[in-house]
Tab-separated table of C-alpha atoms and ligand atoms in Angstrom:
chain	number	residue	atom	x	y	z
R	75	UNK	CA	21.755	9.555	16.762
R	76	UNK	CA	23.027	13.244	16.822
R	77	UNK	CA	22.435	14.797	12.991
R	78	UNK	CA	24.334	17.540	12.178
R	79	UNK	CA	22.616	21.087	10.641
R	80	UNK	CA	23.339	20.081	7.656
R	81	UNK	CA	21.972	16.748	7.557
R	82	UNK	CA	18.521	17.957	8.854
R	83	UNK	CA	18.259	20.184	6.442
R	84	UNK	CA	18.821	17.742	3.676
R	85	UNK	CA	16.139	15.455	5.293
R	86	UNK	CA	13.600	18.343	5.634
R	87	UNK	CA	14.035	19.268	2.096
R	88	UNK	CA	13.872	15.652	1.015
R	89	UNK	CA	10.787	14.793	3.479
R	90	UNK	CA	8.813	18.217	1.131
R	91	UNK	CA	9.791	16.613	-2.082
R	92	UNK	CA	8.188	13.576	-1.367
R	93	UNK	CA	5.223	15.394	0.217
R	94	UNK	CA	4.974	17.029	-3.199
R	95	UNK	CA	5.404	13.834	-5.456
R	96	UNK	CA	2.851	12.155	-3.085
R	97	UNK	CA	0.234	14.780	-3.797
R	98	UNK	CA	1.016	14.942	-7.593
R	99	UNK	CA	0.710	10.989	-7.958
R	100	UNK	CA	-2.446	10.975	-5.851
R	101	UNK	CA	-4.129	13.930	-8.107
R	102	UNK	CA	-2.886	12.065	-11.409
R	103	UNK	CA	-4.463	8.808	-10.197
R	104	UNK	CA	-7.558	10.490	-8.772
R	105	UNK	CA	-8.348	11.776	-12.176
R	106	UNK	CA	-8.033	8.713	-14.327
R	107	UNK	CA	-10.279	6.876	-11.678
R	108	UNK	CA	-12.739	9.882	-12.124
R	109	UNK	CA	-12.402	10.127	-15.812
R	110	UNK	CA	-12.982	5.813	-15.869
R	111	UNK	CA	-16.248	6.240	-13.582
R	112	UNK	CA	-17.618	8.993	-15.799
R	113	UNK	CA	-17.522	7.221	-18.951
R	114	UNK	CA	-19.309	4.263	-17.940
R	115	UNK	CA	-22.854	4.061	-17.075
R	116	UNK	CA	-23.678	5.577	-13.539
R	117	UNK	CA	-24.745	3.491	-10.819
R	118	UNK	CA	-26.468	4.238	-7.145
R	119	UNK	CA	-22.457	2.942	-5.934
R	120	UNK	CA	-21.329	5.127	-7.622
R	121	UNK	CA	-20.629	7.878	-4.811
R	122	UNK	CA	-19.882	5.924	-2.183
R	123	UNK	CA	-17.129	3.890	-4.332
R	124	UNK	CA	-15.657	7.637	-5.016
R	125	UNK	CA	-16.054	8.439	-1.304
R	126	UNK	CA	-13.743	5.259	-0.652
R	127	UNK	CA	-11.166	5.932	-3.671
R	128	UNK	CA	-11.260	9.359	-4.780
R	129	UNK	CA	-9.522	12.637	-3.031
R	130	UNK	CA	-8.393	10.606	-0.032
R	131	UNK	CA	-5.166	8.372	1.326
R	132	UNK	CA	-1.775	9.233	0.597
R	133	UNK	CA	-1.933	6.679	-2.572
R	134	UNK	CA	1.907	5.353	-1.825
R	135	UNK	CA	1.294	1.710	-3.736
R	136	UNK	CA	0.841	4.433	-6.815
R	137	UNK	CA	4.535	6.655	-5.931
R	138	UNK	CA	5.631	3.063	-5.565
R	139	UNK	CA	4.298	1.309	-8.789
R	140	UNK	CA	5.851	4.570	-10.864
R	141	UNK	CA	9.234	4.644	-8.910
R	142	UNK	CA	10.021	1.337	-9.808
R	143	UNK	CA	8.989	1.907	-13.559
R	144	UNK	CA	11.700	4.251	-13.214
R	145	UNK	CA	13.865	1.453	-12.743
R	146	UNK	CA	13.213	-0.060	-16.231
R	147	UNK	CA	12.024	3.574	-17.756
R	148	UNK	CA	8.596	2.801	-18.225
R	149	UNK	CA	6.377	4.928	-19.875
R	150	UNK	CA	3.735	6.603	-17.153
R	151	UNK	CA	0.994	5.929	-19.253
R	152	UNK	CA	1.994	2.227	-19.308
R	153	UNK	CA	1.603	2.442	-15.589
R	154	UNK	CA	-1.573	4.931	-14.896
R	155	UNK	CA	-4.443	1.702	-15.168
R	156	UNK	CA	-2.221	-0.403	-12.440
R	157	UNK	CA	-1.533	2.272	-10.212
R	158	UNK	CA	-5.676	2.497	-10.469
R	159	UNK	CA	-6.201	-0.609	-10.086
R	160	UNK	CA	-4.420	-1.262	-6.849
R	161	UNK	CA	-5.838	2.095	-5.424
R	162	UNK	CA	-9.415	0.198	-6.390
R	163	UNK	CA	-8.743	-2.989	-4.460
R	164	UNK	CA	-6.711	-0.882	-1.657
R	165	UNK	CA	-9.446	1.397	-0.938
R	166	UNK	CA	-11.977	-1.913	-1.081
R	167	UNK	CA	-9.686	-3.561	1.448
R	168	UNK	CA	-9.934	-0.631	3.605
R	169	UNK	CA	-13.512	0.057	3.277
R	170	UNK	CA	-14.422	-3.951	3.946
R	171	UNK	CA	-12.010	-3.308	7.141
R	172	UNK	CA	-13.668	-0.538	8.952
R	173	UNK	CA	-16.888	-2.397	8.851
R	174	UNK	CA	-18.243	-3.245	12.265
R	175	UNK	CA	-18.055	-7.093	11.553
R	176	UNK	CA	-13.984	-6.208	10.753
R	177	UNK	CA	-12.198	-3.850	12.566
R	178	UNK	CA	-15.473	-1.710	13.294
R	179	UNK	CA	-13.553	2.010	12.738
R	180	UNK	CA	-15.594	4.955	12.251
R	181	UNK	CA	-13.343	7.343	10.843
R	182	UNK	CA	-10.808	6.939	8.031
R	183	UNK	CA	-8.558	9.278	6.460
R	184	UNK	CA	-9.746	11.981	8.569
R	185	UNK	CA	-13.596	11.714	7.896
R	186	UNK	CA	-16.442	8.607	8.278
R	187	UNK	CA	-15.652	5.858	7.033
R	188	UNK	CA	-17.719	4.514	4.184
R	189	UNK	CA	-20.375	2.313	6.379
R	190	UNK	CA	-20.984	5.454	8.575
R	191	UNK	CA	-21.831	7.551	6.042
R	192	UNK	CA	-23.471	5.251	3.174
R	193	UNK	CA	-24.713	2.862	5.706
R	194	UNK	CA	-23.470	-1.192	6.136
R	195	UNK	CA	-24.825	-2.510	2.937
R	196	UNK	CA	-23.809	0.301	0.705
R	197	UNK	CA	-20.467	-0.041	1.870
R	198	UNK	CA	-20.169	-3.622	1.481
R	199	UNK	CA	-21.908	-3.287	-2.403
R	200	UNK	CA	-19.065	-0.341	-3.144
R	201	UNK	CA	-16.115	-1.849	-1.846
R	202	UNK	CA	-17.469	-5.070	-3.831
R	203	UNK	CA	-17.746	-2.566	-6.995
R	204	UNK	CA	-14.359	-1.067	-6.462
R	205	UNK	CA	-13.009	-4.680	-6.401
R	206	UNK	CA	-14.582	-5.726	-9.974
R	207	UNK	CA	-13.975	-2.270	-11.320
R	208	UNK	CA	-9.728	-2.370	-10.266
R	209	UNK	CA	-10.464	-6.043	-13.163
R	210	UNK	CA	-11.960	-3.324	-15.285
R	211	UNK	CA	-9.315	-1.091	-15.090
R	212	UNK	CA	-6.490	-3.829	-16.070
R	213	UNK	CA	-8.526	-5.406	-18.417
R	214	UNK	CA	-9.748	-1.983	-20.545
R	215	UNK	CA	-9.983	-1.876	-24.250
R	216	UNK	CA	-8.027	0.970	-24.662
R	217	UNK	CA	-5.194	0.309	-22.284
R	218	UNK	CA	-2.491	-0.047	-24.902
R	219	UNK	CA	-0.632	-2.958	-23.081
R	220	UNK	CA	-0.782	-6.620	-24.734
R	221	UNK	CA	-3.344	-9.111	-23.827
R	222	UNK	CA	-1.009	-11.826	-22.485
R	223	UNK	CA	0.440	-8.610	-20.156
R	224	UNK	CA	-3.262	-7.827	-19.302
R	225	UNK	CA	-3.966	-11.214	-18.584
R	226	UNK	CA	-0.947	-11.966	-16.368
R	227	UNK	CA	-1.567	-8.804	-14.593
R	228	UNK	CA	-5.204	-9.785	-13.446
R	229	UNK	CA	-4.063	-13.187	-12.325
R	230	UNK	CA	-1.542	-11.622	-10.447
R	231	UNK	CA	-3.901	-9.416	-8.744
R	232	UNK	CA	-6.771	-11.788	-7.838
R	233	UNK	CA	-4.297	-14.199	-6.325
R	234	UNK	CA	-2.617	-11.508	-4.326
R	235	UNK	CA	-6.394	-9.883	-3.469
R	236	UNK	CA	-8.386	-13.081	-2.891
R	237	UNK	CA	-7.731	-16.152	-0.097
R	238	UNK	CA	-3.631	-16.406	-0.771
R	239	UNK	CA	-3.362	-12.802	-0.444
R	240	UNK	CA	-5.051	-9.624	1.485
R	241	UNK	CA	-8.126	-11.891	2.258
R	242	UNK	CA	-6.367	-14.541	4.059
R	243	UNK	CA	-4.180	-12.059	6.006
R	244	UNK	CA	-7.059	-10.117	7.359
R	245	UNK	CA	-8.738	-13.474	8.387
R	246	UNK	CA	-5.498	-14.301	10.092
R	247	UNK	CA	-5.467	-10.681	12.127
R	248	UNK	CA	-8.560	-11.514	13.180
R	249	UNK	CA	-8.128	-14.833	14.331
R	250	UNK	CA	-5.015	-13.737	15.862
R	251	UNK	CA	-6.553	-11.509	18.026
R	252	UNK	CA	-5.800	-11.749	22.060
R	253	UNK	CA	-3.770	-15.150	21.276
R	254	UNK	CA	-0.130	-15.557	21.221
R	255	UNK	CA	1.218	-16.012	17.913
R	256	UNK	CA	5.153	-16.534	17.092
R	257	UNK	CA	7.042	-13.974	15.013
R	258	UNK	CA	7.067	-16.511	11.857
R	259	UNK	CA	2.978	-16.425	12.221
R	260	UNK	CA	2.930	-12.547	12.908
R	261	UNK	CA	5.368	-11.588	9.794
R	262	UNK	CA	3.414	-14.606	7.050
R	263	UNK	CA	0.253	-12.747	8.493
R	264	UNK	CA	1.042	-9.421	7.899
R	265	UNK	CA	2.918	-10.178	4.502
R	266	UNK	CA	-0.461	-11.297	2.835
R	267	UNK	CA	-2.452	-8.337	4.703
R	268	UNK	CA	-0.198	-5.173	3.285
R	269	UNK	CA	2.339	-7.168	1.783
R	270	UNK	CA	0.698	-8.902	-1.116
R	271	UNK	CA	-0.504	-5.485	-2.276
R	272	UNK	CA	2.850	-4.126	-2.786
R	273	UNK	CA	4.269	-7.140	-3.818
R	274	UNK	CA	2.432	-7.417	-7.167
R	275	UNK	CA	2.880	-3.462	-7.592
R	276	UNK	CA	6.329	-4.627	-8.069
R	277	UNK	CA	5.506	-7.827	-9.803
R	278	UNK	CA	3.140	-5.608	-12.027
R	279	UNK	CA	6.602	-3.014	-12.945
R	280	UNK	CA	8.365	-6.542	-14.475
R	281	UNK	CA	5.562	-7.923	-16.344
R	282	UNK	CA	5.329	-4.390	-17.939
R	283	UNK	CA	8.830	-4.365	-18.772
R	284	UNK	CA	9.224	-7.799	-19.811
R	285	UNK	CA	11.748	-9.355	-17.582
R	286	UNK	CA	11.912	-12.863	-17.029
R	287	UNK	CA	10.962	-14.953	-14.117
R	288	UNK	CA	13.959	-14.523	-12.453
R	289	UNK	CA	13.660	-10.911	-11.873
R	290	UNK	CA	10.037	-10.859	-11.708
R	291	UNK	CA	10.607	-13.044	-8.449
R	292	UNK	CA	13.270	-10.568	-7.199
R	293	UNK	CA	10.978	-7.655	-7.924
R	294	UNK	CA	7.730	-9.479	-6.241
R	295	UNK	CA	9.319	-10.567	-2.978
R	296	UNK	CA	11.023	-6.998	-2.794
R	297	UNK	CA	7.538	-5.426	-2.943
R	298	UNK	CA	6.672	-7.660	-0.283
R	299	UNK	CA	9.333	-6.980	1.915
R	300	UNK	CA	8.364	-3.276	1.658
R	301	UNK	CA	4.620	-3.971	2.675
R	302	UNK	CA	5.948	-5.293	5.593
R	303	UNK	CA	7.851	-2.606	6.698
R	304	UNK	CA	5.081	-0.107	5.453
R	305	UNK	CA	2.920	-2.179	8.297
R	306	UNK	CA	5.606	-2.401	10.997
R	307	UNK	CA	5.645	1.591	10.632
R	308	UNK	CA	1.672	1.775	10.662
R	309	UNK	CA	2.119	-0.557	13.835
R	310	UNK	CA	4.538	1.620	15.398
R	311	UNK	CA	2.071	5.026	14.229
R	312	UNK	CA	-0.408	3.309	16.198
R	313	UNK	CA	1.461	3.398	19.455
R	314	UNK	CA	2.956	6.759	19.254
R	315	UNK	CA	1.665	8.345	16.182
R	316	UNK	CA	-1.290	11.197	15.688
R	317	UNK	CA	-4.431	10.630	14.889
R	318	UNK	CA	-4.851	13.855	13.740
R	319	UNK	CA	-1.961	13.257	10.998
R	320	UNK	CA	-3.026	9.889	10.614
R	321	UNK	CA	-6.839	10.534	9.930
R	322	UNK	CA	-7.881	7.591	11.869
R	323	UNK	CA	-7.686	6.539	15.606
R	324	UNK	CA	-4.691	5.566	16.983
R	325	UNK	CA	-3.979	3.380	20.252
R	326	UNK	CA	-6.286	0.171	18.933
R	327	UNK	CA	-4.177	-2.176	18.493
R	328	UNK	CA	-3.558	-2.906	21.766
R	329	UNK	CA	-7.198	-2.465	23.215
R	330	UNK	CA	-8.267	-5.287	20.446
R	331	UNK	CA	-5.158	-7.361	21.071
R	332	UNK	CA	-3.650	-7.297	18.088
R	333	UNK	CA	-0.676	-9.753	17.327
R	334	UNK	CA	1.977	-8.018	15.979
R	335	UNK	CA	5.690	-7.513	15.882
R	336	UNK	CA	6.324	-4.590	17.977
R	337	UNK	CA	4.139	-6.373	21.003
R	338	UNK	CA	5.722	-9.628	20.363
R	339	UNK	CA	9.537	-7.935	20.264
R	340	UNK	CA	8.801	-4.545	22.477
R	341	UNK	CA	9.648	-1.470	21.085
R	342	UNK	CA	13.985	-1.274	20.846
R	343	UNK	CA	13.928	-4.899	18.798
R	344	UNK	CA	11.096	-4.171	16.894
R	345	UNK	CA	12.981	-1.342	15.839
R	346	UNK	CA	16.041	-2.673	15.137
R	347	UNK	CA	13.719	-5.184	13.100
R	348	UNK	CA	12.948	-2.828	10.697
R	349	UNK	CA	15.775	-1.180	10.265
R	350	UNK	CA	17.359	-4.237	8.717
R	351	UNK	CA	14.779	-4.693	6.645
R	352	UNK	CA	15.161	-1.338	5.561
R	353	UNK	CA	18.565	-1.650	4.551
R	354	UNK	CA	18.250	-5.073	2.919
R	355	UNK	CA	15.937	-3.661	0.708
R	356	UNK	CA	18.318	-0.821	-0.320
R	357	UNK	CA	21.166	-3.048	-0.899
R	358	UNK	CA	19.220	-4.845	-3.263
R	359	UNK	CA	18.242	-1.799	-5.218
R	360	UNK	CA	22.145	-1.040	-5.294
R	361	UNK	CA	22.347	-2.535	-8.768
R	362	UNK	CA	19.724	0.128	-10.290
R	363	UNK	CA	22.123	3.181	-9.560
R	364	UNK	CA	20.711	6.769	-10.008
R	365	UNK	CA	17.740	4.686	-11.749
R	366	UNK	CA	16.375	3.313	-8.075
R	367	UNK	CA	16.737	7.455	-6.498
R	368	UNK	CA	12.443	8.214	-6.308
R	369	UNK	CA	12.037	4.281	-4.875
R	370	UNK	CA	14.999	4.597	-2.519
R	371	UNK	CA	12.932	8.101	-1.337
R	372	UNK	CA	9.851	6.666	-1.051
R	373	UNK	CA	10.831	3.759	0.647
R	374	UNK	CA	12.526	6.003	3.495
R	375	UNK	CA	9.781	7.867	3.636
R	376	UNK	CA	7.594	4.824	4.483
R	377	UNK	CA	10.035	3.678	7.251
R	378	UNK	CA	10.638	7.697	8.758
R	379	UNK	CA	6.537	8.769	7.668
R	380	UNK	CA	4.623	10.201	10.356
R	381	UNK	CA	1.127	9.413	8.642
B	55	GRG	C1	-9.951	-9.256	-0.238
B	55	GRG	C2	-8.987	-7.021	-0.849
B	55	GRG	C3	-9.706	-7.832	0.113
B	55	GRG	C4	-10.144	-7.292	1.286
B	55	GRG	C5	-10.946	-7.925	2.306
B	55	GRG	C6	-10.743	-6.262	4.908
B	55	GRG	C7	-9.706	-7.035	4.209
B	55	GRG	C8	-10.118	-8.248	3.474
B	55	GRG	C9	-8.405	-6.699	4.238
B	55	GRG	C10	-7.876	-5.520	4.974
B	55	GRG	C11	-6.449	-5.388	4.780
B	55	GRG	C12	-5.897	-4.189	5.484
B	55	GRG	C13	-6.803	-3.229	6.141
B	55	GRG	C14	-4.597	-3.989	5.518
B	55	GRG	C15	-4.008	-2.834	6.236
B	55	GRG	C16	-2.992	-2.199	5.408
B	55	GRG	C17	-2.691	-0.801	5.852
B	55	GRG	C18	-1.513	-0.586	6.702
B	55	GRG	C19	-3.492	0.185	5.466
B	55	GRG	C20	-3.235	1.621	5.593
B	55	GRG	O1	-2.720	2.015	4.339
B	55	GRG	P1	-2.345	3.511	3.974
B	55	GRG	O2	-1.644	4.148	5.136
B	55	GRG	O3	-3.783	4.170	3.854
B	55	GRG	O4	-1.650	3.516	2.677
B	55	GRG	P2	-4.216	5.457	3.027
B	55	GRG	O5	-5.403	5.980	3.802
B	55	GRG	O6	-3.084	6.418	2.984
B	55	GRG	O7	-4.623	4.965	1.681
């Protein structure tokens, strides 16, 4: 597609601004996690959970949990403890995946990963930690949300954590591997993997703001919808992206035989395949107006990001 001067411009200037937000969401939620650790009683985990969680990843489930509280003006600080939270069981996900009985990586967002540095068993004990402390997080004393919220919020997040959620889908990318699997296998396989994640950050937006099942279910299979095409982008970053810009090796899905879309469809369709998604998700934000402006950003982002 030829883009005019203009138009370039516009997207450079809106690809800094979200730069910018990223950073500021990522230092916001960085301190709250560091302020959390410090006031409870340290532990030997404790620096290799912060070497997994703190000052590292681009912490988009947090732009995305606070974009969509836009949607139903939520108050920040009813947000801060979930955006935590999910970074907790995120960067546990992550850590558990690098292992060398996982996806055996060495380096993650640009530097060791946790195993390499901490060694197996440390790594395995903080990404446990990180898991029980995102339960913490929701559940805190002084997080001045009500207790039926609370409570609906940690169900939420151990079933879409735990064997109907992340757990399952990494089990299924790893059976998957070197087999042929059809694109209705692929797309339930990588919707629990990434997809459960960001489905209850927007699950977690309407239970805040009190809407009723309907919309909740709206929200929720929205999120998902957007983990999916956050992992058909990381998919097609593998192929052609940097790892540089990344922070982690590139080129492995292929050499470990990964099933996933853009194999299964080739590059063009795959393409095309997210694209669609793209826009379906926009067209159902149309009914938010100016509210849905940071999501709608963020969620281009994720489909145009180059890291
Ligand atoms: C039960 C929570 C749980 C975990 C154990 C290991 C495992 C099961 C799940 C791994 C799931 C996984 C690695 C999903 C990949 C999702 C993905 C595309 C990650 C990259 O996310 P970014 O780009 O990373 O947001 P940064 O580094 O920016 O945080």
């Amino acid at each position: 597609m030829n883009y005019s001067k203009k138009d370039l411009k516009k997207f450079h200037k809106a690809e800094i601004m979200i730069k910018k937000k990223l950073i500021k969401n990522a230092k916001k939620i960085d301190k709250f996690l560091l302020n959390f650790l410090n006031k409870q009683k340290s532990s030997s985990l404790v620096r290799p959970m912060k070497y997994g969680v703190i000052s590292g990843g681009k912490k988009i489930r947090s732009s995305i949990i606070l974009d969509a509280g836009k949607l139903f003006k939520i108050n920040e600080k009813k947000l801060i403890n979930i955006c935590a939270a999910v970074e907790c069981i995120h960067s546990y996900s992550l850590i558990h995946d690098d292992l060398p009985c996982m996806d055996n990586d060495t380096i993650r967002r640009g530097k060791p990963s946790t195993h390499i540095k901490y060694g197996e068993a440390s790594a395995v004990l903080a990404g446990s930690s990180l898991l029980t402390l995102a339960f913490e997080i929701i559940t805190d004393q002084k997080y001045l949300i009500s207790s039926k919220i609370k409570s609906e919020l940690a169900r939420s997040l151990a079933s879409c954590s735990g064997h109907t959620g992340i757990a399952e889908g990494q089990e299924l990318d790893l059976k998957f591997e070197k087999k042929k699997k059809n694109i209705n296998q692929i797309i339930d396989m990588q919707k629990k993997k990434t997809g459960k994640l960001f489905y209850f950050c927007l699950y977690a937006t309407a239970v805040v703001a009190n809407k009723d099942e309907k919309e909740k279910k709206l929200l929720s299979s929205l999120g998902e919808d957007i983990g999916l095409l956050f992992q058909l982008s990381d998919d097609f970053l593998d192929k052609r992206g940097s790892s540089k810009l990344m922070g982690k090796p590139v080129k492995k899905d292929n050499k470990k035989g990964k099933s996933t879309l853009l194999k299964l469809m080739g590059d063009k369709k795959a393409f095309l395949y997210a694209d669609n998604l793209k826009k379906n998700i926009l067209r159902k934000l149309v009914k938010h107006g100016k509210k849905a402006k940071d999501l709608i950003n963020t969620i281009n982002f994720i489909f145009e990001r180059k890291y």
